[in-house]
Short mmCIF file of C-alpha atoms and ligand atoms in Angstrom, two decimals:
data_model
loop_
_atom_site.label_atom_id
_atom_site.label_comp_id
_atom_site.label_asym_id
_atom_site.label_seq_id
_atom_site.Cartn_x
_atom_site.Cartn_y
_atom_site.Cartn_z
CA MET Z 1 -0.02 -0.08 0.08
CA PRO Z 2 1.60 3.35 -1.07
CA ASN Z 3 2.04 5.98 1.49
CA PHE Z 4 -1.15 8.25 0.29
CA CYS Z 5 -2.08 11.21 2.35
CA ALA Z 6 -4.03 14.54 1.93
CA ASP Z 7 -1.01 17.14 2.11
CA ASP Z 8 -0.93 19.64 -0.61
CA HIS Z 9 2.72 19.40 -1.21
CA TRP Z 10 2.67 15.77 -1.59
CA LEU Z 11 -0.47 16.02 -4.14
CA ALA Z 12 1.52 18.66 -6.43
CA ALA Z 13 4.71 16.73 -6.23
CA THR Z 14 2.85 13.20 -7.20
CA ASP Z 15 1.00 14.98 -10.02
CA ALA Z 16 4.32 16.57 -11.21
CA ALA Z 17 6.13 13.42 -11.00
CA ASP Z 18 4.01 11.45 -13.50
CA PRO Z 19 4.72 12.20 -17.13
CA LEU Z 20 1.23 10.91 -18.04
CA SER Z 21 -0.07 14.08 -16.01
CA ALA Z 22 0.60 16.41 -19.29
CA LEU Z 23 -1.93 14.43 -21.09
CA ARG Z 24 -4.86 16.34 -19.44
CA GLN Z 25 -3.73 19.48 -21.76
CA GLN Z 26 -5.20 17.73 -24.43
CA PHE Z 27 -8.67 17.97 -23.15
CA VAL Z 28 -11.29 20.67 -22.70
CA PHE Z 29 -12.95 21.16 -19.16
CA PRO Z 30 -16.39 22.32 -18.44
CA VAL Z 31 -16.09 25.30 -16.14
CA ALA Z 32 -17.79 25.48 -12.60
CA GLN Z 33 -19.71 28.46 -11.56
CA ASP Z 34 -16.69 29.68 -9.55
CA GLY Z 35 -14.69 30.03 -13.09
CA THR Z 36 -12.42 27.05 -12.24
CA GLU Z 37 -12.35 23.66 -14.26
CA VAL Z 38 -14.52 20.96 -13.15
CA ALA Z 39 -13.08 17.84 -11.38
CA TYR Z 40 -14.74 15.36 -13.76
CA PHE Z 41 -15.14 11.87 -12.33
CA ALA Z 42 -18.15 10.82 -14.79
CA GLY Z 43 -15.79 9.53 -17.50
CA HIS Z 44 -17.17 6.15 -17.39
CA SER Z 45 -20.39 7.87 -18.72
CA LEU Z 46 -19.38 10.32 -21.34
CA GLY Z 47 -15.59 11.32 -21.52
CA LEU Z 48 -14.26 14.82 -21.85
CA GLN Z 49 -13.77 16.59 -25.37
CA PRO Z 50 -10.22 16.15 -26.88
CA ILE Z 51 -9.08 19.76 -27.93
CA ASN Z 52 -8.23 17.98 -31.60
CA ALA Z 53 -11.99 16.75 -31.93
CA LYS Z 54 -13.12 20.14 -33.25
CA LYS Z 55 -9.94 20.50 -35.87
CA TYR Z 56 -10.38 17.13 -37.17
CA VAL Z 57 -14.17 17.32 -37.25
CA MET Z 58 -13.74 20.67 -39.04
CA GLN Z 59 -11.06 19.25 -41.73
CA ALA Z 60 -13.79 16.54 -42.73
CA LEU Z 61 -16.55 19.29 -43.14
CA ASP Z 62 -13.79 21.32 -45.02
CA ASP Z 63 -13.12 18.63 -47.43
CA TRP Z 64 -16.79 17.92 -48.10
CA ALA Z 65 -16.96 21.67 -48.90
CA ARG Z 66 -13.93 21.62 -51.16
CA TYR Z 67 -14.18 18.32 -52.91
CA ALA Z 68 -17.97 17.25 -52.62
CA VAL Z 69 -17.96 13.62 -54.01
CA ASP Z 70 -14.39 13.59 -54.74
CA GLY Z 71 -13.68 13.61 -50.95
CA HIS Z 72 -13.80 10.02 -50.99
CA PHE Z 73 -10.27 10.15 -52.77
CA LEU Z 74 -9.00 13.47 -52.17
CA GLY Z 75 -7.91 15.60 -49.20
CA ARG Z 76 -5.59 14.67 -46.34
CA HIS Z 77 -7.98 11.94 -45.30
CA PRO Z 78 -10.19 10.54 -47.82
CA TRP Z 79 -13.45 9.14 -46.56
CA LEU Z 80 -13.23 5.87 -48.61
CA PRO Z 81 -10.37 4.48 -46.17
CA TYR Z 82 -11.07 6.62 -43.27
CA HIS Z 83 -12.14 4.10 -40.95
CA GLU Z 84 -8.78 2.32 -41.68
CA LEU Z 85 -7.25 5.39 -39.64
CA LEU Z 86 -8.70 3.89 -36.33
CA THR Z 87 -7.69 0.12 -36.90
CA GLY Z 88 -4.13 0.25 -35.59
CA SER Z 89 -4.95 2.50 -32.41
CA THR Z 90 -8.09 0.27 -31.61
CA ALA Z 91 -5.86 -3.10 -32.02
CA ARG Z 92 -3.34 -1.83 -29.56
CA LEU Z 93 -6.19 -0.64 -27.34
CA VAL Z 94 -7.56 -3.70 -26.63
CA GLY Z 95 -4.73 -6.08 -27.50
CA ALA Z 96 -5.85 -7.50 -30.94
CA LEU Z 97 -4.50 -8.11 -34.32
CA PRO Z 98 -5.58 -5.33 -36.81
CA SER Z 99 -7.60 -8.00 -38.54
CA GLU Z 100 -9.78 -8.74 -35.40
CA VAL Z 101 -11.26 -5.03 -35.05
CA VAL Z 102 -13.24 -2.60 -36.87
CA VAL Z 103 -14.86 0.65 -35.73
CA MET Z 104 -18.55 0.73 -36.84
CA ASN Z 105 -22.09 1.37 -35.64
CA THR Z 106 -23.03 1.87 -32.15
CA LEU Z 107 -23.06 -0.56 -29.24
CA THR Z 108 -26.19 -2.05 -28.95
CA VAL Z 109 -26.18 -2.39 -32.71
CA ASN Z 110 -22.84 -4.20 -32.79
CA LEU Z 111 -23.95 -6.40 -29.91
CA HIS Z 112 -26.88 -7.69 -32.10
CA LEU Z 113 -24.56 -8.11 -35.28
CA MET Z 114 -22.18 -10.37 -33.22
CA MET Z 115 -25.26 -12.37 -31.71
CA THR Z 116 -26.67 -12.78 -35.08
CA SER Z 117 -23.37 -14.55 -36.24
CA PHE Z 118 -22.36 -16.14 -32.63
CA TYR Z 119 -25.94 -16.88 -30.88
CA ARG Z 120 -26.93 -20.03 -32.92
CA PRO Z 121 -29.30 -21.82 -30.40
CA THR Z 122 -30.43 -25.33 -30.79
CA PRO Z 123 -33.11 -26.96 -28.72
CA GLU Z 124 -30.74 -28.59 -26.16
CA ARG Z 125 -28.03 -25.55 -26.07
CA PHE Z 126 -29.96 -22.45 -26.29
CA ARG Z 127 -29.08 -20.50 -23.05
CA ILE Z 128 -27.27 -17.03 -22.65
CA VAL Z 129 -25.56 -16.48 -19.22
CA ILE Z 130 -25.18 -12.81 -18.18
CA GLU Z 131 -24.27 -11.01 -14.82
CA SER Z 132 -26.92 -9.82 -12.76
CA GLY Z 133 -27.07 -6.24 -12.96
CA ALA Z 134 -26.08 -6.09 -16.59
CA PHE Z 135 -26.74 -2.92 -18.58
CA PRO Z 136 -30.26 -2.71 -19.38
CA SER Z 137 -29.90 -2.53 -23.25
CA ASP Z 138 -27.45 -5.67 -23.15
CA ARG Z 139 -30.20 -7.35 -21.14
CA TYR Z 140 -33.00 -6.48 -23.81
CA ALA Z 141 -30.41 -7.23 -26.73
CA VAL Z 142 -30.14 -10.85 -25.29
CA ALA Z 143 -33.76 -11.59 -24.28
CA SER Z 144 -34.92 -10.22 -27.73
CA GLN Z 145 -32.43 -12.53 -29.35
CA ALA Z 146 -33.45 -15.61 -27.67
CA SER Z 147 -37.18 -14.65 -28.55
CA MET Z 148 -36.42 -14.25 -32.30
CA HIS Z 149 -35.06 -17.68 -31.97
CA GLY Z 150 -38.50 -18.73 -30.52
CA PHE Z 151 -37.08 -19.46 -26.91
CA ASP Z 152 -38.70 -17.79 -23.75
CA PRO Z 153 -36.20 -15.56 -22.26
CA ALA Z 154 -37.14 -16.19 -18.70
CA ILE Z 155 -35.85 -19.68 -19.24
CA ALA Z 156 -33.02 -18.96 -21.74
CA VAL Z 157 -31.25 -15.73 -19.92
CA VAL Z 158 -29.55 -17.06 -17.06
CA GLU Z 159 -27.98 -14.41 -14.57
CA LEU Z 160 -25.05 -15.06 -12.53
CA THR Z 161 -26.08 -13.52 -9.23
CA PRO Z 162 -23.83 -12.60 -6.01
CA ARG Z 163 -24.28 -14.44 -2.86
CA PRO Z 164 -27.07 -12.98 -0.36
CA ASP Z 165 -25.68 -9.36 1.08
CA GLU Z 166 -22.41 -9.61 -1.29
CA PRO Z 167 -22.22 -6.81 -3.51
CA HIS Z 168 -20.44 -8.39 -6.32
CA LEU Z 169 -20.05 -12.09 -7.74
CA ARG Z 170 -17.17 -14.58 -6.96
CA GLN Z 171 -15.22 -15.96 -9.67
CA ASP Z 172 -15.57 -19.56 -8.26
CA ASP Z 173 -19.24 -19.33 -8.27
CA MET Z 174 -19.55 -18.00 -11.77
CA LEU Z 175 -17.16 -20.76 -13.42
CA ARG Z 176 -19.32 -23.52 -11.21
CA THR Z 177 -22.60 -22.29 -12.71
CA ILE Z 178 -21.13 -22.13 -16.28
CA ASP Z 179 -19.75 -25.85 -15.85
CA GLN Z 180 -22.95 -26.97 -14.20
CA LEU Z 181 -25.09 -25.50 -17.16
CA GLY Z 182 -22.68 -25.39 -19.52
CA ASP Z 183 -24.06 -28.18 -21.85
CA SER Z 184 -27.14 -25.84 -22.38
CA VAL Z 185 -25.50 -22.58 -22.62
CA ALA Z 186 -24.85 -21.31 -26.32
CA MET Z 187 -23.11 -18.10 -25.09
CA VAL Z 188 -21.61 -16.38 -22.15
CA LEU Z 189 -21.87 -12.52 -22.25
CA LEU Z 190 -20.25 -10.49 -19.56
CA GLY Z 191 -19.63 -6.87 -19.16
CA ASN Z 192 -16.24 -5.90 -18.38
CA CYS Z 193 -16.47 -4.15 -15.96
CA ASN Z 194 -19.72 -4.33 -15.16
CA TYR Z 195 -21.17 -0.88 -15.49
CA LEU Z 196 -22.53 -0.58 -11.90
CA THR Z 197 -20.16 -1.96 -9.68
CA GLY Z 198 -17.13 -1.73 -11.68
CA GLN Z 199 -16.45 -5.59 -11.10
CA ALA Z 200 -13.97 -6.70 -13.57
CA PHE Z 201 -13.74 -10.25 -14.73
CA ASP Z 202 -10.77 -12.40 -15.54
CA MET Z 203 -11.38 -12.77 -19.38
CA PRO Z 204 -9.13 -15.56 -20.07
CA THR Z 205 -10.31 -17.80 -17.14
CA ILE Z 206 -13.94 -17.23 -18.06
CA THR Z 207 -13.34 -17.83 -21.88
CA ARG Z 208 -11.62 -21.12 -20.82
CA ALA Z 209 -14.61 -22.48 -18.94
CA GLY Z 210 -16.97 -21.31 -21.38
CA HIS Z 211 -15.15 -22.97 -24.26
CA ALA Z 212 -14.66 -26.17 -22.02
CA LYS Z 213 -18.32 -26.45 -22.25
CA GLY Z 214 -18.50 -25.70 -25.99
CA CYS Z 215 -20.07 -22.36 -25.40
CA ILE Z 216 -19.56 -18.94 -27.38
CA VAL Z 217 -17.85 -16.35 -24.88
CA GLY Z 218 -18.38 -12.43 -25.73
CA PHE Z 219 -17.77 -9.38 -23.76
CA ASP Z 220 -19.14 -5.98 -23.82
CA LEU Z 221 -16.28 -3.78 -23.10
CA ALA Z 222 -18.29 -0.55 -22.81
CA HIS Z 223 -16.37 -0.04 -19.37
CA GLY Z 224 -13.42 -1.80 -20.18
CA ALA Z 225 -12.11 -0.32 -23.28
CA GLY Z 226 -9.82 2.54 -22.39
CA ASN Z 227 -9.98 1.54 -18.86
CA LEU Z 228 -8.47 -2.05 -18.30
CA ASP Z 229 -5.61 -3.35 -20.29
CA CYS Z 230 -7.70 -5.96 -22.12
CA GLN Z 231 -5.56 -8.16 -24.24
CA LEU Z 232 -8.56 -9.35 -26.30
CA HIS Z 233 -6.57 -11.79 -28.64
CA ASP Z 234 -5.09 -13.52 -25.94
CA SER Z 235 -8.02 -14.02 -23.70
CA GLY Z 236 -9.49 -16.46 -26.51
CA ALA Z 237 -12.79 -14.47 -26.39
CA ASP Z 238 -15.18 -14.99 -29.29
CA PHE Z 239 -16.19 -11.55 -29.96
CA ALA Z 240 -16.33 -8.19 -28.14
CA VAL Z 241 -18.27 -5.07 -28.66
CA TRP Z 242 -17.69 -1.64 -27.11
CA CYS Z 243 -18.77 2.14 -27.48
CA ASN Z 244 -16.23 4.77 -27.60
CA TYR Z 245 -17.61 7.60 -25.79
CA LYS Z 246 -17.00 6.61 -22.09
CA TYR Z 247 -13.11 6.16 -21.55
CA LEU Z 248 -12.46 6.82 -25.02
CA ASN Z 249 -13.97 10.17 -25.30
CA ALA Z 250 -15.16 10.06 -28.72
CA GLY Z 251 -18.20 12.19 -27.91
CA PRO Z 252 -22.18 11.62 -27.33
CA GLY Z 253 -23.37 8.86 -29.64
CA GLY Z 254 -20.03 8.34 -30.78
CA LEU Z 255 -18.90 5.23 -32.89
CA GLY Z 256 -18.43 1.75 -31.29
CA ALA Z 257 -16.08 -1.22 -32.17
CA VAL Z 258 -16.19 -4.87 -32.66
CA PHE Z 259 -13.74 -7.55 -32.19
CA VAL Z 260 -13.97 -11.10 -33.79
CA HIS Z 261 -11.47 -13.31 -32.94
CA GLU Z 262 -9.17 -14.62 -35.46
CA HIS Z 263 -10.17 -18.18 -35.17
CA HIS Z 264 -13.33 -17.29 -36.94
CA HIS Z 265 -12.13 -15.15 -39.67
CA HIS Z 266 -11.98 -18.51 -42.10
CA SER Z 267 -15.07 -20.17 -40.41
CA ASP Z 268 -18.51 -20.01 -42.21
CA VAL Z 269 -20.20 -18.30 -39.42
CA PRO Z 270 -23.35 -16.67 -40.64
CA ARG Z 271 -23.73 -12.97 -40.80
CA LEU Z 272 -25.87 -10.04 -41.98
CA ALA Z 273 -24.16 -8.63 -45.08
CA GLY Z 274 -23.82 -4.97 -46.62
CA TRP Z 275 -21.73 -3.45 -49.06
CA TRP Z 276 -19.19 -2.16 -47.09
CA GLY Z 277 -18.05 -5.74 -45.58
CA HIS Z 278 -17.50 -6.66 -49.49
CA THR Z 279 -14.03 -7.37 -50.67
CA LYS Z 280 -12.54 -3.70 -51.23
CA ALA Z 281 -11.00 -4.85 -54.50
CA SER Z 282 -14.45 -5.79 -56.23
CA ARG Z 283 -16.75 -3.57 -53.74
CA PHE Z 284 -17.51 -1.01 -56.33
CA GLU Z 285 -18.16 -3.55 -59.44
CA MET Z 286 -21.25 -3.65 -57.61
CA GLY Z 287 -21.86 -7.19 -58.41
CA PRO Z 288 -24.74 -9.23 -57.25
CA ARG Z 289 -23.05 -11.95 -54.89
CA PHE Z 290 -21.43 -10.99 -51.63
CA GLU Z 291 -17.88 -11.57 -51.10
CA SER Z 292 -16.88 -11.21 -47.30
CA ILE Z 293 -13.56 -9.13 -46.39
CA VAL Z 294 -11.63 -11.58 -44.13
CA GLY Z 295 -11.79 -10.30 -40.60
CA ALA Z 296 -13.81 -8.08 -38.46
CA GLU Z 297 -14.20 -5.45 -41.32
CA GLY Z 298 -16.36 -8.13 -43.42
CA TRP Z 299 -19.22 -7.34 -40.60
CA GLN Z 300 -19.64 -3.83 -41.95
CA LEU Z 301 -22.85 -3.00 -43.43
CA SER Z 302 -22.78 0.66 -44.22
CA ASN Z 303 -20.16 3.22 -45.27
CA PRO Z 304 -19.29 5.13 -42.08
CA PRO Z 305 -20.36 8.56 -40.49
CA ILE Z 306 -16.97 10.49 -41.39
CA LEU Z 307 -17.46 13.00 -38.72
CA GLN Z 308 -17.69 10.80 -35.89
CA LEU Z 309 -14.80 8.91 -36.99
CA ALA Z 310 -12.90 12.28 -37.18
CA ALA Z 311 -13.88 12.85 -33.44
CA LEU Z 312 -12.82 9.30 -32.90
CA ARG Z 313 -9.43 9.95 -34.52
CA ALA Z 314 -8.67 12.67 -31.66
CA ALA Z 315 -9.94 10.47 -29.03
CA MET Z 316 -7.34 7.66 -29.86
CA GLU Z 317 -4.49 9.99 -30.08
CA PRO Z 318 -3.66 10.13 -26.31
CA PHE Z 319 -4.01 6.44 -25.86
CA ASP Z 320 -1.39 5.78 -28.64
CA GLN Z 321 0.80 8.48 -27.29
CA ALA Z 322 0.75 6.62 -23.90
CA GLY Z 323 -0.07 3.27 -24.42
CA ILE Z 324 -2.82 1.37 -22.47
CA SER Z 325 -0.64 -0.40 -20.00
CA PRO Z 326 1.06 2.52 -18.60
CA LEU Z 327 -2.58 4.41 -18.52
CA ARG Z 328 -3.92 1.29 -16.71
CA ALA Z 329 -1.25 1.62 -14.17
CA ARG Z 330 -1.78 5.42 -13.74
CA GLY Z 331 -5.50 4.51 -13.37
CA ASP Z 332 -4.99 2.10 -10.94
CA ARG Z 333 -2.79 4.51 -8.81
CA LEU Z 334 -5.37 6.97 -8.79
CA THR Z 335 -8.34 4.82 -8.03
CA ALA Z 336 -6.48 3.38 -4.98
CA TYR Z 337 -5.89 6.74 -3.69
CA LEU Z 338 -9.74 7.20 -4.14
CA LEU Z 339 -10.21 4.08 -2.31
CA TRP Z 340 -7.74 5.42 0.51
CA TRP Z 341 -10.46 8.43 0.93
CA LEU Z 342 -13.25 6.46 0.52
CA ASN Z 343 -12.26 3.82 3.59
CA GLN Z 344 -12.35 6.91 5.42
CA LEU Z 345 -16.07 7.38 5.12
CA PRO Z 346 -18.59 6.18 7.77
CA THR Z 347 -19.91 2.45 7.21
CA THR Z 348 -23.12 3.71 8.70
CA ARG Z 349 -23.66 5.98 5.60
CA CYS Z 350 -22.37 4.34 2.74
CA ARG Z 351 -20.89 1.01 1.47
CA LEU Z 352 -18.45 0.26 -1.76
CA LEU Z 353 -19.76 -1.84 -4.26
CA THR Z 354 -16.68 -2.20 -6.12
CA PRO Z 355 -14.00 -5.00 -5.24
CA ARG Z 356 -11.16 -3.22 -3.76
CA GLU Z 357 -8.70 -5.66 -5.12
CA SER Z 358 -6.74 -4.09 -8.42
CA ARG Z 359 -7.40 -6.99 -10.60
CA GLU Z 360 -11.04 -7.24 -9.86
CA ARG Z 361 -11.65 -3.60 -10.70
CA GLY Z 362 -10.86 -0.90 -13.07
CA SER Z 363 -10.62 2.93 -12.48
CA MET Z 364 -14.47 3.54 -11.62
CA LEU Z 365 -15.73 2.94 -7.94
CA THR Z 366 -19.27 2.75 -6.91
CA LEU Z 367 -20.88 3.72 -3.45
CA GLN Z 368 -23.93 2.99 -2.45
CA VAL Z 369 -25.19 5.92 -0.16
CA TYR Z 370 -28.11 4.75 1.88
CA THR Z 371 -29.70 8.06 2.23
CA GLY Z 372 -29.14 11.28 0.39
CA ALA Z 373 -27.40 10.51 -2.44
CA GLU Z 374 -29.03 12.92 -4.70
CA GLN Z 375 -28.39 15.71 -2.22
CA LEU Z 376 -24.83 14.71 -1.72
CA THR Z 377 -24.60 14.56 -5.67
CA GLU Z 378 -26.00 18.08 -6.07
CA SER Z 379 -23.97 19.32 -3.60
CA LEU Z 380 -20.88 18.05 -4.95
CA HIS Z 381 -21.94 19.40 -8.42
CA ARG Z 382 -22.07 23.04 -6.83
CA GLN Z 383 -18.57 22.71 -5.55
CA GLY Z 384 -17.62 22.19 -9.29
CA ILE Z 385 -17.00 18.20 -8.87
CA THR Z 386 -18.95 16.19 -11.47
CA VAL Z 387 -19.89 12.64 -10.31
CA ASP Z 388 -22.66 10.30 -11.54
CA LEU Z 389 -26.09 9.26 -9.41
CA ARG Z 390 -27.96 6.08 -10.21
CA ARG Z 391 -31.17 7.00 -8.57
CA PRO Z 392 -31.84 6.22 -5.85
CA ASP Z 393 -28.89 5.41 -3.91
CA ILE Z 394 -25.81 4.81 -6.23
CA VAL Z 395 -22.81 7.31 -6.85
CA ARG Z 396 -20.11 6.37 -9.29
CA LEU Z 397 -16.88 7.95 -9.42
CA THR Z 398 -13.87 7.84 -12.01
CA PRO Z 399 -10.71 9.44 -12.11
CA ALA Z 400 -10.05 8.84 -15.66
CA PRO Z 401 -6.38 8.38 -16.10
CA LEU Z 402 -6.04 10.53 -18.89
CA TYR Z 403 -7.13 13.67 -17.39
CA SER Z 404 -7.64 13.48 -13.57
CA ARG Z 405 -5.26 14.47 -10.88
CA PHE Z 406 -4.26 13.02 -7.51
CA ALA Z 407 -5.42 16.71 -6.61
CA ASP Z 408 -8.69 16.12 -8.20
CA VAL Z 409 -9.13 12.94 -6.20
CA ALA Z 410 -8.41 14.90 -3.02
CA ARG Z 411 -10.91 17.18 -3.66
CA VAL Z 412 -13.96 14.65 -3.92
CA GLY Z 413 -12.37 12.92 -1.27
CA LYS Z 414 -12.46 15.84 1.08
CA ALA Z 415 -15.92 17.09 -0.17
CA LEU Z 416 -17.41 13.55 0.54
CA LEU Z 417 -15.73 13.37 3.64
CA ALA Z 418 -17.48 16.81 4.71
CA GLU Z 419 -20.40 15.77 3.39
CA LEU Z 420 -20.87 12.16 4.78
CA ALA Z 421 -18.82 12.21 8.13
CA THR Z 422 -20.75 15.02 9.58
C1 PLP V 501 -22.92 2.39 -22.05
C2 PLP V 501 -23.45 1.02 -22.41
C3 PLP V 501 -24.50 0.65 -23.23
C4 PLP V 501 -24.96 1.69 -24.14
O1 PLP V 501 -25.52 1.39 -25.30
P1 PLP V 501 -25.29 2.23 -27.03
O2 PLP V 501 -25.74 1.27 -27.65
O3 PLP V 501 -24.08 2.93 -26.95
O4 PLP V 501 -26.37 3.42 -26.66
C5 PLP V 501 -24.72 -0.55 -23.37
N1 PLP V 501 -24.23 -1.47 -22.83
C6 PLP V 501 -23.08 -0.96 -21.79
C7 PLP V 501 -22.79 -2.33 -20.75
C8 PLP V 501 -22.82 0.18 -21.51
O5 PLP V 501 -21.97 0.25 -20.57
#
């Protein structure tokens, strides 16, 4: 356990000592009522704007004005291969081969596309295992997939549930359930991290357990991409989906991404097809027969929105500069410091729902505040501190490693103590 403290000199020295602190200058901060920069702890929900986002979006608009249809081929960044500008960064971010990832669509759409390919239930093997407290959209998506295939979601969708009075899952319990039900399970789908508790799951271990039973294993990395060092390829997961607007700062409604493991690239897994997934060499011959690109790009349907890709390009730059592994280490230090503050809060007022161990969480910590969570959030907001309230009693706080400082964590820590310890 490092020697944390609340001393201003220590905070200034700690922030100054980390070269990654400088990444903060690449972001635009909302301004609080008193004219100072907001201390922002909601990056798990919507990340801050990268300064270059406006510039890159304006470039794309300028190219449209100047070249019109020829912009597909002309300008600094022609639109036809524009999405390929994101491939390398995305692959590095999640630990995948370039051929395993593609930026396209938005998250829930991508989840459905992946399930269309990988959820192929039979009368014997039709269940979908998810974690209890999965994000509602994921829950609706899996239930509707089961229904589309003629199964009753109440039977087909199985939730992994924590033991009574425990805030999160035990891995042994998860593995036991997968083992026991495995023969009837078509797919295991976990959010990593869980969006509410911040619990991170061990992807290689869960993937091995699922595969040992013949199940497809997929992950929703909405709260993992840009937060954890995911190492998707090595995890062996069959597929993963995520959005780029939380830890990844691509802006509201920004594009999502997909990972399809290499071991599916040459299989005959069925898919929904569109022209953008067609082999590039002959895409514009506009022939009647679909020939898929080999790899994740083969799942593309439409030509992508360039303005959103432009914003995402700006968002990926700081990740490329820092590398996800050092960033995760910084995120872990900041969160450990936040934990040091939260440990001082009275247990009569609140409890932590996130596992304390670094390997079982990312940057986000979740507090259950027994009474007055809403007033607490509003009071913090008046003090220029943005946290995230899930009514009625959940407060989520994320020191995002790209732009949060130790000084910011101390600010929210002191404010929480003042609010809850009196
Ligand atoms: C944020 C989030 C979503 C949001 O879905 P969109 O399709 O991007 O609107 C879905 N699932 C999880 C787990 C999330 O965290």
